[in-house]
PDB file of C-alpha atoms in Angstrom:
ATOM      1  CA  MET S 209      -0.397   0.044  -0.250  1.00  0.00           C
ATOM      2  CA  PRO S 210       1.401   3.414  -0.859  1.00  0.00           C
ATOM      3  CA  SER S 211       2.581   5.625   1.810  1.00  0.00           C
ATOM      4  CA  TRP S 212       0.186   8.527   1.627  1.00  0.00           C
ATOM      5  CA  ILE S 213      -2.382   5.505   1.874  1.00  0.00           C
ATOM      6  CA  TRP S 214      -0.749   5.251   5.111  1.00  0.00           C
ATOM      7  CA  ALA S 215      -0.791   8.675   6.467  1.00  0.00           C
ATOM      8  CA  GLY S 216      -3.998   9.212   5.914  1.00  0.00           C
ATOM      9  CA  PHE S 217      -5.272   6.149   7.703  1.00  0.00           C
ATOM     10  CA  TRP S 218      -2.421   6.149  10.648  1.00  0.00           C
ATOM     11  CA  GLY S 219      -4.312  10.173  11.043  1.00  0.00           C
ATOM     12  CA  ALA S 220      -8.336   8.905  10.674  1.00  0.00           C
ATOM     13  CA  VAL S 221      -6.763   6.009  13.534  1.00  0.00           C
ATOM     14  CA  ALA S 222      -5.229   9.531  15.539  1.00  0.00           C
ATOM     15  CA  GLY S 223      -8.896  11.491  15.253  1.00  0.00           C
ATOM     16  CA  SER S 224     -10.837   8.559  15.521  1.00  0.00           C
ATOM     17  CA  ALA S 225     -10.601   9.170  19.289  1.00  0.00           C
ATOM     18  CA  LEU S 226     -12.336  12.075  18.939  1.00  0.00           C
ATOM     19  CA  LEU S 227     -15.174  10.080  18.142  1.00  0.00           C
ATOM     20  CA  VAL S 228     -14.753   7.217  20.536  1.00  0.00           C
ATOM     21  CA  GLY S 229     -13.972  10.293  23.692  1.00  0.00           C
ATOM     22  CA  ALA S 230     -17.521  12.296  22.864  1.00  0.00           C
ATOM     23  CA  GLY S 231     -19.217   8.719  22.515  1.00  0.00           C
ATOM     24  CA  VAL S 232     -18.255   8.117  25.821  1.00  0.00           C
ATOM     25  CA  SER S 233     -18.893  10.998  26.747  1.00  0.00           C
ATOM     26  CA  TRP S 234     -22.798  11.864  25.451  1.00  0.00           C
ATOM     27  CA  MET S 235     -23.459   8.610  26.602  1.00  0.00           C
ATOM     28  CA  VAL S 236     -22.457   7.985  29.997  1.00  0.00           C
ATOM     29  CA  THR S 237     -22.138  11.119  32.330  1.00  0.00           C
ATOM     30  CA  VAL S 238     -18.774  11.305  33.495  1.00  0.00           C
ATOM     31  CA  PRO S 239     -17.511  13.362  36.346  1.00  0.00           C
ATOM     32  CA  ARG S 240     -15.813  16.010  35.906  1.00  0.00           C
ATOM     33  CA  ARG S 241     -13.301  14.794  38.446  1.00  0.00           C
ATOM     34  CA  ALA S 242     -12.772  12.163  36.290  1.00  0.00           C
ATOM     35  CA  LEU S 243     -12.647  14.125  33.154  1.00  0.00           C
ATOM     36  CA  ALA S 244     -10.043  16.262  34.359  1.00  0.00           C
ATOM     37  CA  ALA S 245      -7.111  12.989  35.278  1.00  0.00           C
ATOM     38  CA  VAL S 246      -7.615  11.723  31.988  1.00  0.00           C
ATOM     39  CA  MET S 247      -7.102  14.487  30.776  1.00  0.00           C
ATOM     40  CA  ALA S 248      -4.129  15.472  32.738  1.00  0.00           C
ATOM     41  CA  PHE S 249      -2.776  12.146  31.326  1.00  0.00           C
ATOM     42  CA  GLY S 250      -3.500  13.135  28.133  1.00  0.00           C
ATOM     43  CA  SER S 251      -1.470  16.497  28.280  1.00  0.00           C
ATOM     44  CA  GLY S 252       1.787  14.307  29.672  1.00  0.00           C
ATOM     45  CA  VAL S 253       0.989  11.613  26.687  1.00  0.00           C
ATOM     46  CA  LEU S 254       1.811  15.006  23.634  1.00  0.00           C
ATOM     47  CA  ILE S 255       4.509  16.666  26.930  1.00  0.00           C
ATOM     48  CA  SER S 256       6.588  13.345  26.318  1.00  0.00           C
ATOM     49  CA  ALA S 257       5.848  12.948  22.012  1.00  0.00           C
ATOM     50  CA  LEU S 258       6.395  16.505  21.248  1.00  0.00           C
ATOM     51  CA  ALA S 259      10.167  16.490  23.132  1.00  0.00           C
ATOM     52  CA  PHE S 260      11.113  12.979  22.902  1.00  0.00           C
ATOM     53  CA  ASP S 261       9.331  12.152  19.654  1.00  0.00           C
ATOM     54  CA  LEU S 262       9.428  15.812  17.477  1.00  0.00           C
ATOM     55  CA  MET S 263      11.635  18.310  19.097  1.00  0.00           C
ATOM     56  CA  ASP S 264      14.235  15.095  19.023  1.00  0.00           C
ATOM     57  CA  GLU S 265      13.537  14.735  15.355  1.00  0.00           C
ATOM     58  CA  ALA S 266      13.458  18.506  14.339  1.00  0.00           C
ATOM     59  CA  TYR S 267      17.231  18.673  15.512  1.00  0.00           C
ATOM     60  CA  ALA S 268      18.291  15.684  14.112  1.00  0.00           C
ATOM     61  CA  ASN S 269      17.343  16.991  11.077  1.00  0.00           C
ATOM     62  CA  GLY S 270      18.083  20.853  10.107  1.00  0.00           C
ATOM     63  CA  GLY S 271      20.277  22.008  13.824  1.00  0.00           C
ATOM     64  CA  PHE S 272      19.249  23.916  16.310  1.00  0.00           C
ATOM     65  CA  ASP S 273      17.837  27.215  13.982  1.00  0.00           C
ATOM     66  CA  ALA S 274      15.051  25.560  12.485  1.00  0.00           C
ATOM     67  CA  ALA S 275      13.841  23.824  15.579  1.00  0.00           C
ATOM     68  CA  ALA S 276      14.779  26.286  17.688  1.00  0.00           C
ATOM     69  CA  ILE S 277      12.301  29.044  14.859  1.00  0.00           C
ATOM     70  CA  GLY S 278       9.706  26.547  13.676  1.00  0.00           C
ATOM     71  CA  PHE S 279       9.470  26.163  17.243  1.00  0.00           C
ATOM     72  CA  VAL S 280       8.813  30.006  18.936  1.00  0.00           C
ATOM     73  CA  SER S 281       6.419  30.300  14.910  1.00  0.00           C
ATOM     74  CA  GLY S 282       4.477  27.253  15.639  1.00  0.00           C
ATOM     75  CA  ALA S 283       3.131  29.213  19.197  1.00  0.00           C
ATOM     76  CA  VAL S 284       2.517  32.098  18.082  1.00  0.00           C
ATOM     77  CA  VAL S 285       1.362  31.012  15.135  1.00  0.00           C
ATOM     78  CA  TYR S 286      -1.606  29.285  16.824  1.00  0.00           C
ATOM     79  CA  THR S 287      -1.643  31.709  19.825  1.00  0.00           C
ATOM     80  CA  ALA S 288      -3.140  33.893  16.968  1.00  0.00           C
ATOM     81  CA  ALA S 289      -5.158  31.668  16.375  1.00  0.00           C
ATOM     82  CA  THR S 290      -7.457  30.613  19.972  1.00  0.00           C
ATOM     83  CA  VAL S 291      -6.664  35.111  20.223  1.00  0.00           C
ATOM     84  CA  ALA S 292      -8.957  35.380  17.292  1.00  0.00           C
ATOM     85  CA  LEU S 293     -11.287  32.594  18.134  1.00  0.00           C
ATOM     86  CA  ASP S 294     -11.749  33.657  21.922  1.00  0.00           C
ATOM     87  CA  ARG S 295     -14.188  36.611  20.851  1.00  0.00           C
ATOM     88  CA  TYR S 296     -16.158  34.510  18.975  1.00  0.00           C
ATOM     89  CA  GLY S 297     -16.745  32.510  22.221  1.00  0.00           C
ATOM     90  CA  ALA S 298     -14.448  29.243  21.195  1.00  0.00           C
ATOM     91  CA  LYS S 299     -11.528  29.968  24.424  1.00  0.00           C
ATOM     92  CA  ARG S 300     -13.764  27.267  27.106  1.00  0.00           C
ATOM     93  CA  ARG S 301     -13.598  24.522  24.306  1.00  0.00           C
ATOM     94  CA  LYS S 302     -11.464  21.578  25.531  1.00  0.00           C
ATOM     95  CA  ARG S 303     -14.030  21.998  28.863  1.00  0.00           C
ATOM     96  CA  SER S 304     -16.291  19.853  30.471  1.00  0.00           C
ATOM     97  CA  GLY S 305     -18.514  23.047  31.805  1.00  0.00           C
ATOM     98  CA  GLN S 306     -18.168  27.037  31.696  1.00  0.00           C
ATOM     99  CA  GLN S 307     -18.871  26.496  27.764  1.00  0.00           C
ATOM    100  CA  PRO S 308     -21.137  29.374  25.754  1.00  0.00           C
ATOM    101  CA  SER S 309     -24.328  28.029  23.972  1.00  0.00           C
ATOM    102  CA  GLU S 310     -25.757  29.825  21.448  1.00  0.00           C
ATOM    103  CA  GLY S 311     -28.003  32.274  23.063  1.00  0.00           C
ATOM    104  CA  ASP S 312     -25.398  33.395  25.190  1.00  0.00           C
ATOM    105  CA  HIS S 313     -22.298  34.175  22.425  1.00  0.00           C
ATOM    106  CA  PRO S 314     -24.205  33.224  18.716  1.00  0.00           C
ATOM    107  CA  GLY S 315     -21.109  32.082  16.785  1.00  0.00           C
ATOM    108  CA  SER S 316     -19.336  30.303  19.450  1.00  0.00           C
ATOM    109  CA  GLY S 317     -20.700  27.139  18.316  1.00  0.00           C
ATOM    110  CA  MET S 318     -18.448  27.939  15.175  1.00  0.00           C
ATOM    111  CA  ALA S 319     -16.078  29.033  16.671  1.00  0.00           C
ATOM    112  CA  ILE S 320     -16.099  25.956  18.505  1.00  0.00           C
ATOM    113  CA  ALA S 321     -15.751  24.146  16.129  1.00  0.00           C
ATOM    114  CA  VAL S 322     -13.419  25.658  14.122  1.00  0.00           C
ATOM    115  CA  GLY S 323     -11.638  26.038  17.527  1.00  0.00           C
ATOM    116  CA  ALA S 324     -11.297  21.839  17.801  1.00  0.00           C
ATOM    117  CA  LEU S 325     -10.140  21.915  13.490  1.00  0.00           C
ATOM    118  CA  ILE S 326      -6.746  23.924  14.489  1.00  0.00           C
ATOM    119  CA  ASP S 327      -6.166  22.262  17.678  1.00  0.00           C
ATOM    120  CA  GLY S 328      -6.052  18.841  16.442  1.00  0.00           C
ATOM    121  CA  ILE S 329      -4.082  20.067  12.735  1.00  0.00           C
ATOM    122  CA  PRO S 330      -0.488  20.830  13.936  1.00  0.00           C
ATOM    123  CA  GLU S 331      -0.407  16.810  15.009  1.00  0.00           C
ATOM    124  CA  SER S 332      -1.844  15.496  13.107  1.00  0.00           C
ATOM    125  CA  ILE S 333       0.813  16.939   9.903  1.00  0.00           C
ATOM    126  CA  ALA S 334       3.245  15.740  12.282  1.00  0.00           C
ATOM    127  CA  ILE S 335       2.408  11.856  11.993  1.00  0.00           C
ATOM    128  CA  GLY S 336       1.602  12.393   8.059  1.00  0.00           C
ATOM    129  CA  ILE S 337       5.419  13.679   8.682  1.00  0.00           C
ATOM    130  CA  SER S 338       6.716  10.885  10.600  1.00  0.00           C
ATOM    131  CA  LEU S 339       5.777   8.991   7.823  1.00  0.00           C
ATOM    132  CA  LEU S 340       8.329  10.458   5.323  1.00  0.00           C
ATOM    133  CA  HIS S 341      11.444   8.553   7.490  1.00  0.00           C
ATOM    134  CA  GLY S 342      11.793   5.377   5.919  1.00  0.00           C
ATOM    135  CA  GLY S 343       8.099   4.763   5.520  1.00  0.00           C
ATOM    136  CA  VAL S 344       7.550   3.868   9.247  1.00  0.00           C
ATOM    137  CA  VAL S 345       4.551   5.581  11.236  1.00  0.00           C
ATOM    138  CA  SER S 346       6.069   7.566  14.382  1.00  0.00           C
ATOM    139  CA  VAL S 347       3.905   4.338  16.201  1.00  0.00           C
ATOM    140  CA  ALA S 348       4.675   6.705  19.635  1.00  0.00           C
ATOM    141  CA  ALA S 349       2.762  10.117  18.401  1.00  0.00           C
ATOM    142  CA  VAL S 350       0.357   8.015  16.544  1.00  0.00           C
ATOM    143  CA  ALA S 351      -0.183   6.111  20.100  1.00  0.00           C
ATOM    144  CA  ALA S 352       0.418   9.789  21.618  1.00  0.00           C
ATOM    145  CA  VAL S 353      -2.752  11.693  19.722  1.00  0.00           C
ATOM    146  CA  PHE S 354      -4.543   8.948  20.423  1.00  0.00           C
ATOM    147  CA  LEU S 355      -4.547   8.545  23.776  1.00  0.00           C
ATOM    148  CA  SER S 356      -4.749  12.783  24.134  1.00  0.00           C
ATOM    149  CA  ASN S 357      -7.763  13.183  22.012  1.00  0.00           C
ATOM    150  CA  ILE S 358     -10.016  11.041  23.779  1.00  0.00           C
ATOM    151  CA  PRO S 359      -9.713  13.341  27.000  1.00  0.00           C
ATOM    152  CA  GLU S 360     -10.343  15.804  24.346  1.00  0.00           C
ATOM    153  CA  GLY S 361     -13.426  14.425  23.077  1.00  0.00           C
ATOM    154  CA  MET S 362     -14.570  13.557  26.046  1.00  0.00           C
ATOM    155  CA  SER S 363     -14.263  16.987  27.844  1.00  0.00           C
ATOM    156  CA  SER S 364     -15.024  18.641  24.981  1.00  0.00           C
ATOM    157  CA  ALA S 365     -18.180  16.754  24.752  1.00  0.00           C
ATOM    158  CA  ALA S 366     -19.165  17.152  28.123  1.00  0.00           C
ATOM    159  CA  GLY S 367     -19.658  20.789  27.781  1.00  0.00           C
ATOM    160  CA  MET S 368     -21.361  21.021  24.587  1.00  0.00           C
ATOM    161  CA  ARG S 369     -23.939  18.703  25.915  1.00  0.00           C
ATOM    162  CA  ARG S 370     -23.726  21.530  29.336  1.00  0.00           C
ATOM    163  CA  ALA S 371     -24.340  24.505  26.799  1.00  0.00           C
ATOM    164  CA  GLY S 372     -27.664  23.176  24.846  1.00  0.00           C
ATOM    165  CA  ARG S 373     -26.238  21.472  21.664  1.00  0.00           C
ATOM    166  CA  SER S 374     -28.008  18.889  19.879  1.00  0.00           C
ATOM    167  CA  ALA S 375     -25.770  15.057  19.607  1.00  0.00           C
ATOM    168  CA  ARG S 376     -26.310  15.941  15.504  1.00  0.00           C
ATOM    169  CA  TYR S 377     -24.414  18.932  15.970  1.00  0.00           C
ATOM    170  CA  VAL S 378     -21.917  17.578  18.713  1.00  0.00           C
ATOM    171  CA  PHE S 379     -20.663  13.958  16.302  1.00  0.00           C
ATOM    172  CA  GLY S 380     -21.034  16.214  13.389  1.00  0.00           C
ATOM    173  CA  VAL S 381     -18.505  18.526  14.571  1.00  0.00           C
ATOM    174  CA  TRP S 382     -16.245  15.202  15.986  1.00  0.00           C
ATOM    175  CA  GLY S 383     -16.902  13.845  12.807  1.00  0.00           C
ATOM    176  CA  VAL S 384     -15.859  16.153  10.786  1.00  0.00           C
ATOM    177  CA  ILE S 385     -12.470  17.027  12.865  1.00  0.00           C
ATOM    178  CA  ALA S 386     -11.946  13.321  12.653  1.00  0.00           C
ATOM    179  CA  LEU S 387     -11.750  13.349   8.174  1.00  0.00           C
ATOM    180  CA  ALA S 388      -9.890  16.678   8.283  1.00  0.00           C
ATOM    181  CA  SER S 389      -6.768  15.234  10.643  1.00  0.00           C
ATOM    182  CA  ALA S 390      -6.705  11.617   7.996  1.00  0.00           C
ATOM    183  CA  LEU S 391      -6.349  14.269   5.387  1.00  0.00           C
ATOM    184  CA  ALA S 392      -3.911  16.461   7.193  1.00  0.00           C
ATOM    185  CA  ALA S 393      -1.533  13.576   8.250  1.00  0.00           C
ATOM    186  CA  LEU S 394      -1.782  13.152   4.504  1.00  0.00           C
ATOM    187  CA  ALA S 395      -1.219  16.744   3.246  1.00  0.00           C
ATOM    188  CA  GLY S 396       1.876  16.084   5.705  1.00  0.00           C
ATOM    189  CA  TYR S 397       3.599  13.617   4.279  1.00  0.00           C
ATOM    190  CA  VAL S 398       2.483  14.106   0.329  1.00  0.00           C
ATOM    191  CA  VAL S 399       3.310  17.582  -0.147  1.00  0.00           C
ATOM    192  CA  PHE S 400       6.314  17.801   2.677  1.00  0.00           C
ATOM    193  CA  SER S 401       7.719  15.174   0.553  1.00  0.00           C
ATOM    194  CA  HIS S 402       9.536  16.949  -2.202  1.00  0.00           C
ATOM    195  CA  TYR S 403      11.249  18.813   0.344  1.00  0.00           C
ATOM    196  CA  SER S 404      14.538  19.598   2.303  1.00  0.00           C
ATOM    197  CA  ARG S 405      14.785  18.048   5.997  1.00  0.00           C
ATOM    198  CA  ASP S 406      15.157  21.440   6.848  1.00  0.00           C
ATOM    199  CA  VAL S 407      12.105  22.631   5.597  1.00  0.00           C
ATOM    200  CA  ILE S 408      10.503  18.873   7.448  1.00  0.00           C
ATOM    201  CA  ALA S 409      12.184  19.866  10.545  1.00  0.00           C
ATOM    202  CA  ALA S 410      11.462  22.977  10.440  1.00  0.00           C
ATOM    203  CA  THR S 411       7.751  22.104   9.788  1.00  0.00           C
ATOM    204  CA  THR S 412       8.100  19.009  12.401  1.00  0.00           C
ATOM    205  CA  ALA S 413       8.665  21.840  14.898  1.00  0.00           C
ATOM    206  CA  ILE S 414       5.779  23.991  14.263  1.00  0.00           C
ATOM    207  CA  ALA S 415       4.115  21.312  15.259  1.00  0.00           C
ATOM    208  CA  ALA S 416       5.433  20.770  18.820  1.00  0.00           C
ATOM    209  CA  GLY S 417       5.068  24.601  19.358  1.00  0.00           C
ATOM    210  CA  ALA S 418       1.863  24.736  18.456  1.00  0.00           C
ATOM    211  CA  ILE S 419       0.864  21.638  20.200  1.00  0.00           C
ATOM    212  CA  LEU S 420       2.654  22.343  23.368  1.00  0.00           C
ATOM    213  CA  ALA S 421       0.082  26.141  23.290  1.00  0.00           C
ATOM    214  CA  MET S 422      -2.277  24.066  22.886  1.00  0.00           C
ATOM    215  CA  LEU S 423      -1.471  22.436  25.837  1.00  0.00           C
ATOM    216  CA  VAL S 424      -1.218  25.339  28.201  1.00  0.00           C
ATOM    217  CA  ASP S 425      -3.597  26.724  26.546  1.00  0.00           C
ATOM    218  CA  THR S 426      -6.879  24.495  27.122  1.00  0.00           C
ATOM    219  CA  MET S 427      -5.652  20.805  27.899  1.00  0.00           C
ATOM    220  CA  ILE S 428      -4.113  22.053  31.303  1.00  0.00           C
ATOM    221  CA  PRO S 429      -6.348  24.640  33.070  1.00  0.00           C
ATOM    222  CA  GLU S 430      -9.102  22.260  32.770  1.00  0.00           C
ATOM    223  CA  ALA S 431      -6.414  19.422  34.523  1.00  0.00           C
ATOM    224  CA  PHE S 432      -5.928  21.565  37.307  1.00  0.00           C
ATOM    225  CA  GLU S 433      -9.682  23.510  37.266  1.00  0.00           C
ATOM    226  CA  GLU S 434     -11.201  19.654  38.606  1.00  0.00           C
ATOM    227  CA  ALA S 435      -7.485  17.730  39.453  1.00  0.00           C
ATOM    228  CA  HIS S 436      -6.492  20.200  41.151  1.00  0.00           C
ATOM    229  CA  ASN S 437      -3.301  19.116  43.914  1.00  0.00           C
ATOM    230  CA  LEU S 438      -3.436  15.754  42.071  1.00  0.00           C
ATOM    231  CA  ALA S 439      -3.236  16.605  38.069  1.00  0.00           C
ATOM    232  CA  GLY S 440       1.204  17.233  38.016  1.00  0.00           C
ATOM    233  CA  LEU S 441       1.583  13.497  39.675  1.00  0.00           C
ATOM    234  CA  ILE S 442      -1.490  12.129  36.552  1.00  0.00           C
ATOM    235  CA  THR S 443       0.425  14.388  33.663  1.00  0.00           C
ATOM    236  CA  VAL S 444       3.672  13.246  35.001  1.00  0.00           C
ATOM    237  CA  ALA S 445       2.002   8.913  34.588  1.00  0.00           C
ATOM    238  CA  GLY S 446       1.123   9.542  31.007  1.00  0.00           C
ATOM    239  CA  PHE S 447       5.145  11.529  30.252  1.00  0.00           C
ATOM    240  CA  MET S 448       6.044   8.530  31.738  1.00  0.00           C
ATOM    241  CA  ALA S 449       3.686   5.627  29.758  1.00  0.00           C
ATOM    242  CA  ALA S 450       4.701   7.811  26.381  1.00  0.00           C
ATOM    243  CA  PHE S 451       8.112   8.326  27.126  1.00  0.00           C
ATOM    244  CA  ALA S 452       8.532   4.603  28.039  1.00  0.00           C
ATOM    245  CA  LEU S 453       6.339   3.927  24.290  1.00  0.00           C
ATOM    246  CA  THR S 454       8.612   5.503  22.994  1.00  0.00           C
ATOM    247  CA  LYS S 455      11.485   3.622  23.753  1.00  0.00           C
ATOM    248  CA  LEU S 456      10.052   0.514  23.637  1.00  0.00           C
ATOM    249  CA  SER S 457       9.538   0.931  20.304  1.00  0.00           C
ATOM    250  CA  GLY S 458      12.691   2.526  19.328  1.00  0.00           C
ATOM    251  CA  GLN S 459      11.378   5.041  17.606  1.00  0.00           C
TER     252      GLN S 459
END
């Protein structure tokens, strides 16, 4: 099977976790403290992945300059996009509570959907780019995104439900984002296969910077708000799980 198809497939696998999380949260009332704990674990998983997979790879391929410039640029672009979306009601898009309803903030539904899309694209592109090195996907990267997407889908879907949004809206949003994740991973492979190692390194670092900014802006606050002092310990557990997977898989 061509590598570009595998890129789209693994992007879809990682993105499908959003639907899994949303489905669990929609059918079962998960305590907010439990949601926060899972969110903290997912944060730790992603921190490990961006540190030991994405940034290591970026540094190895492009050196310090490409890695550093890309990393900071990713954070800047992500932050600028979220600041713009926050004005339309997307600030608490990953929160299990406190999301605005359409009546409270007209246009917030679309802003939340676009914000969730922006959150997922860097991760998916990174998965696609990982196949450029020997045609084999980074197992650790896919696992990290998958494990972090489950609590993201759970928490955000719970917040959407509490804000009065319909099942059609919730699963429509996550279904589109899962599809976009597959397309972004495919594009990450196809588009960047024609570029130099420096460009690929910078793009990988951009994804890492955007992911870290997303974690601090959305996932970690949700985790700490409910889990409080346990959030740090649970985040460390997620980090260690992903770190072990990285080393055991030889990534």
